[in-house]
């Protein structure tokens, strides 16, 4: 988990604004994810974390600021065009197709690829998720919560992303399942996929990431090496449930 501050930027967000009517949910934030880096974004409910991820993915209407990804300006690209460039969002609440099987969900993730190109990717993805491999024919709606989260991540991986945006993958899951999901995120990152992880479980996220940003009321209030944030008294009392 050595810091990778010198990695070339894959994503550079400058002065990002997200508005909903009169509400400024994101108020001019700067953040950066290096190639192959694992960065986390933490903050209380309503801080603007999901809005940030959605804006990066191209799913927000009223936004401002600059977005550079893989050396190009993507601020005006539509969500599907960003996805084609390797930007994949796994949204809050998973969103698997519950009436489709595991196999069909994975196929949806690879829709932009030919069958021949999708096959080896699918094999690799299923190797990362042995539980899904056993349940290929099961409809997604009947999977457990943890399995559905794994399927959502697996489906995103089918598109062959360079940057994975994960919105609270541990939400509502038992600690052991969260641990397993975080292990998978680590493995995916080791294979070269950059990750921007939003997570309520700040301690686990800070242990996994090399760098982190802390968001409060639409602004970034702290940024730095994940390890030093874990030791920061302000982070400890506000986000790690420790007094003093
Ligand atoms: N579609 C929307 N319309 C109006 N307001 C919205 C919309 N989406 C989010 N907001 C508001 O924007 C603010 C930021 O919300 P956001 O979902 O980005 O926070 P978050 O940090 O992801 O919170 P949580 O940890 O609860 O998921 C909140 O005040 C929320 O009510
Ligand atoms: Mg959220």
Short mmCIF file of N, CA and C in Angstrom, two decimals, residues 54-127:
data_model
loop_
_atom_site.label_atom_id
_atom_site.label_comp_id
_atom_site.label_asym_id
_atom_site.label_seq_id
_atom_site.Cartn_x
_atom_site.Cartn_y
_atom_site.Cartn_z
N UNK A 54 -21.40 10.46 -9.92
CA UNK A 54 -22.35 10.50 -11.03
C UNK A 54 -21.94 11.56 -12.06
N UNK A 55 -21.43 12.67 -11.56
CA UNK A 55 -21.00 13.73 -12.48
C UNK A 55 -19.79 13.26 -13.31
N UNK A 56 -18.89 12.53 -12.67
CA UNK A 56 -17.73 12.02 -13.40
C UNK A 56 -18.18 11.03 -14.48
N UNK A 57 -19.20 10.23 -14.15
CA UNK A 57 -19.70 9.24 -15.11
C UNK A 57 -20.56 9.87 -16.20
N UNK A 58 -20.95 11.13 -16.00
CA UNK A 58 -21.75 11.80 -17.02
C UNK A 58 -23.24 11.67 -16.81
N UNK A 59 -23.65 11.41 -15.56
CA UNK A 59 -25.07 11.17 -15.29
C UNK A 59 -25.78 12.37 -14.65
N UNK A 60 -25.05 13.47 -14.44
CA UNK A 60 -25.69 14.64 -13.83
C UNK A 60 -25.94 15.69 -14.89
N UNK A 61 -27.07 16.40 -14.74
CA UNK A 61 -27.42 17.38 -15.76
C UNK A 61 -26.72 18.71 -15.58
N UNK A 62 -26.82 19.24 -14.35
CA UNK A 62 -26.37 20.60 -14.13
C UNK A 62 -25.01 20.59 -13.42
N UNK A 63 -23.95 20.61 -14.20
CA UNK A 63 -22.61 20.52 -13.62
C UNK A 63 -21.73 21.63 -14.17
N UNK A 64 -20.64 21.91 -13.47
CA UNK A 64 -19.65 22.86 -13.95
C UNK A 64 -18.26 22.37 -13.58
N UNK A 65 -17.25 23.00 -14.15
CA UNK A 65 -15.88 22.62 -13.85
C UNK A 65 -15.26 21.81 -14.96
N UNK A 66 -14.03 21.38 -14.75
CA UNK A 66 -13.33 20.64 -15.81
C UNK A 66 -13.15 19.18 -15.42
N UNK A 67 -13.21 18.34 -16.45
CA UNK A 67 -13.02 16.90 -16.26
C UNK A 67 -12.06 16.41 -17.33
N UNK A 68 -10.89 15.99 -16.91
CA UNK A 68 -9.96 15.41 -17.86
C UNK A 68 -9.76 13.95 -17.51
N UNK A 69 -9.82 13.11 -18.55
CA UNK A 69 -9.66 11.67 -18.34
C UNK A 69 -8.79 11.13 -19.47
N UNK A 70 -7.78 10.39 -19.11
CA UNK A 70 -6.87 9.80 -20.10
C UNK A 70 -6.39 10.86 -21.10
N UNK A 71 -6.09 12.01 -20.59
CA UNK A 71 -5.50 13.04 -21.43
C UNK A 71 -6.47 13.84 -22.28
N UNK A 72 -7.77 13.61 -22.10
CA UNK A 72 -8.71 14.40 -22.89
C UNK A 72 -9.82 15.02 -22.04
N UNK A 73 -10.39 16.07 -22.61
CA UNK A 73 -11.48 16.76 -21.94
C UNK A 73 -12.76 15.97 -22.18
N UNK A 74 -13.37 15.45 -21.10
CA UNK A 74 -14.57 14.63 -21.28
C UNK A 74 -15.83 15.34 -20.79
N UNK A 75 -15.69 16.60 -20.37
CA UNK A 75 -16.82 17.28 -19.72
C UNK A 75 -18.08 17.30 -20.59
N UNK A 76 -17.90 17.30 -21.89
CA UNK A 76 -19.08 17.38 -22.75
C UNK A 76 -19.50 16.03 -23.32
N UNK A 77 -18.79 14.99 -22.96
CA UNK A 77 -19.16 13.68 -23.49
C UNK A 77 -20.35 13.11 -22.74
N UNK A 78 -21.17 12.37 -23.47
CA UNK A 78 -22.31 11.69 -22.83
C UNK A 78 -21.82 10.49 -22.03
N UNK A 79 -22.70 10.02 -21.15
CA UNK A 79 -22.31 8.91 -20.26
C UNK A 79 -21.81 7.69 -21.05
N UNK A 80 -22.51 7.34 -22.14
CA UNK A 80 -22.10 6.13 -22.86
C UNK A 80 -20.76 6.31 -23.57
N UNK A 81 -20.47 7.59 -23.93
CA UNK A 81 -19.17 7.85 -24.56
C UNK A 81 -18.05 7.74 -23.53
N UNK A 82 -18.32 8.18 -22.31
CA UNK A 82 -17.33 8.04 -21.25
C UNK A 82 -17.12 6.56 -20.92
N UNK A 83 -18.23 5.81 -20.90
CA UNK A 83 -18.13 4.38 -20.62
C UNK A 83 -17.26 3.69 -21.67
N UNK A 84 -17.41 4.12 -22.90
CA UNK A 84 -16.65 3.53 -23.99
C UNK A 84 -15.15 3.78 -23.83
N UNK A 85 -14.82 4.89 -23.13
CA UNK A 85 -13.41 5.21 -22.89
C UNK A 85 -12.86 4.48 -21.66
N UNK A 86 -13.71 3.66 -21.04
CA UNK A 86 -13.20 2.87 -19.93
C UNK A 86 -13.52 3.40 -18.56
N UNK A 87 -14.54 4.25 -18.50
CA UNK A 87 -14.99 4.78 -17.21
C UNK A 87 -16.23 4.01 -16.80
N UNK A 88 -16.16 3.26 -15.72
CA UNK A 88 -17.32 2.43 -15.33
C UNK A 88 -17.78 2.77 -13.92
N UNK A 89 -19.07 3.05 -13.79
CA UNK A 89 -19.66 3.36 -12.48
C UNK A 89 -20.47 2.16 -11.98
N UNK A 90 -20.22 1.77 -10.74
CA UNK A 90 -21.11 0.82 -10.06
C UNK A 90 -21.89 1.67 -9.05
N UNK A 91 -23.15 1.96 -9.35
CA UNK A 91 -23.88 2.93 -8.55
C UNK A 91 -24.28 2.39 -7.18
N UNK A 92 -24.66 3.33 -6.34
CA UNK A 92 -25.19 3.01 -5.02
C UNK A 92 -26.42 2.13 -5.23
N UNK A 93 -26.55 1.08 -4.43
CA UNK A 93 -27.74 0.24 -4.56
C UNK A 93 -27.67 -0.77 -5.68
N UNK A 94 -26.46 -0.91 -6.25
CA UNK A 94 -26.13 -2.03 -7.16
C UNK A 94 -26.78 -2.01 -8.53
N UNK A 95 -28.08 -2.07 -8.62
CA UNK A 95 -28.72 -2.01 -9.92
C UNK A 95 -28.40 -3.15 -10.87
N UNK A 96 -28.44 -4.38 -10.37
CA UNK A 96 -28.33 -5.50 -11.31
C UNK A 96 -29.70 -5.73 -11.93
N UNK A 97 -29.72 -6.42 -13.05
CA UNK A 97 -31.00 -6.73 -13.68
C UNK A 97 -31.55 -7.98 -12.99
N UNK A 98 -32.55 -7.77 -12.11
CA UNK A 98 -32.89 -8.85 -11.18
C UNK A 98 -33.57 -10.05 -11.86
N UNK A 99 -34.19 -9.82 -13.03
CA UNK A 99 -34.87 -10.96 -13.67
C UNK A 99 -33.96 -11.68 -14.65
N UNK A 100 -32.78 -11.13 -14.87
CA UNK A 100 -31.82 -11.81 -15.74
C UNK A 100 -30.89 -12.68 -14.90
N UNK A 101 -30.32 -13.69 -15.54
CA UNK A 101 -29.39 -14.56 -14.81
C UNK A 101 -28.04 -13.84 -14.65
N UNK A 102 -27.21 -14.45 -13.82
CA UNK A 102 -25.84 -13.95 -13.62
C UNK A 102 -25.15 -13.81 -14.99
N UNK A 103 -25.24 -14.87 -15.75
CA UNK A 103 -24.59 -14.91 -17.07
C UNK A 103 -25.11 -13.78 -17.98
N UNK A 104 -26.42 -13.57 -17.97
CA UNK A 104 -27.01 -12.52 -18.81
C UNK A 104 -26.61 -11.13 -18.33
N UNK A 105 -26.54 -10.95 -17.02
CA UNK A 105 -26.08 -9.67 -16.48
C UNK A 105 -24.66 -9.38 -16.96
N UNK A 106 -23.82 -10.40 -16.92
CA UNK A 106 -22.44 -10.20 -17.36
C UNK A 106 -22.39 -9.84 -18.84
N UNK A 107 -23.26 -10.51 -19.61
CA UNK A 107 -23.30 -10.22 -21.05
C UNK A 107 -23.70 -8.77 -21.30
N UNK A 108 -24.60 -8.24 -20.46
CA UNK A 108 -25.01 -6.84 -20.61
C UNK A 108 -23.81 -5.90 -20.39
N UNK A 109 -22.94 -6.30 -19.47
CA UNK A 109 -21.76 -5.49 -19.18
C UNK A 109 -20.79 -5.44 -20.35
N UNK A 110 -20.88 -6.46 -21.20
CA UNK A 110 -19.94 -6.55 -22.32
C UNK A 110 -20.62 -6.21 -23.65
N UNK A 111 -21.74 -5.47 -23.57
CA UNK A 111 -22.53 -5.28 -24.78
C UNK A 111 -21.76 -4.61 -25.92
N UNK A 112 -20.75 -3.81 -25.53
CA UNK A 112 -20.01 -3.10 -26.58
C UNK A 112 -18.93 -3.98 -27.22
N UNK A 113 -18.77 -5.20 -26.71
CA UNK A 113 -17.73 -6.08 -27.24
C UNK A 113 -18.34 -7.18 -28.10
N UNK A 114 -17.51 -7.76 -28.96
CA UNK A 114 -17.96 -8.91 -29.72
C UNK A 114 -17.96 -10.12 -28.77
N UNK A 115 -18.70 -11.15 -29.15
CA UNK A 115 -18.72 -12.36 -28.33
C UNK A 115 -17.34 -12.94 -28.12
N UNK A 116 -16.57 -12.93 -29.19
CA UNK A 116 -15.23 -13.51 -29.11
C UNK A 116 -14.35 -12.71 -28.16
N UNK A 117 -14.54 -11.39 -28.17
CA UNK A 117 -13.72 -10.55 -27.29
C UNK A 117 -14.18 -10.65 -25.85
N UNK A 118 -15.48 -10.91 -25.67
CA UNK A 118 -16.03 -10.94 -24.32
C UNK A 118 -15.65 -12.22 -23.57
N UNK A 119 -15.46 -13.32 -24.32
CA UNK A 119 -15.28 -14.61 -23.67
C UNK A 119 -14.09 -14.65 -22.70
N UNK A 120 -12.88 -14.28 -23.14
CA UNK A 120 -11.77 -14.34 -22.18
C UNK A 120 -11.94 -13.40 -20.99
N UNK A 121 -12.59 -12.26 -21.21
CA UNK A 121 -12.83 -11.32 -20.11
C UNK A 121 -13.77 -11.97 -19.11
N UNK A 122 -14.81 -12.63 -19.64
CA UNK A 122 -15.77 -13.27 -18.76
C UNK A 122 -15.10 -14.35 -17.91
N UNK A 123 -14.22 -15.10 -18.53
CA UNK A 123 -13.52 -16.15 -17.78
C UNK A 123 -12.71 -15.54 -16.65
N UNK A 124 -12.04 -14.43 -16.93
CA UNK A 124 -11.22 -13.77 -15.90
C UNK A 124 -12.08 -13.22 -14.78
N UNK A 125 -13.19 -12.61 -15.17
CA UNK A 125 -14.09 -12.03 -14.18
C UNK A 125 -14.68 -13.13 -13.29
N UNK A 126 -15.11 -14.23 -13.91
CA UNK A 126 -15.68 -15.33 -13.11
C UNK A 126 -14.64 -15.96 -12.19
N UNK A 127 -13.37 -15.93 -12.62
CA UNK A 127 -12.31 -16.46 -11.76
C UNK A 127 -12.15 -15.59 -10.51
#
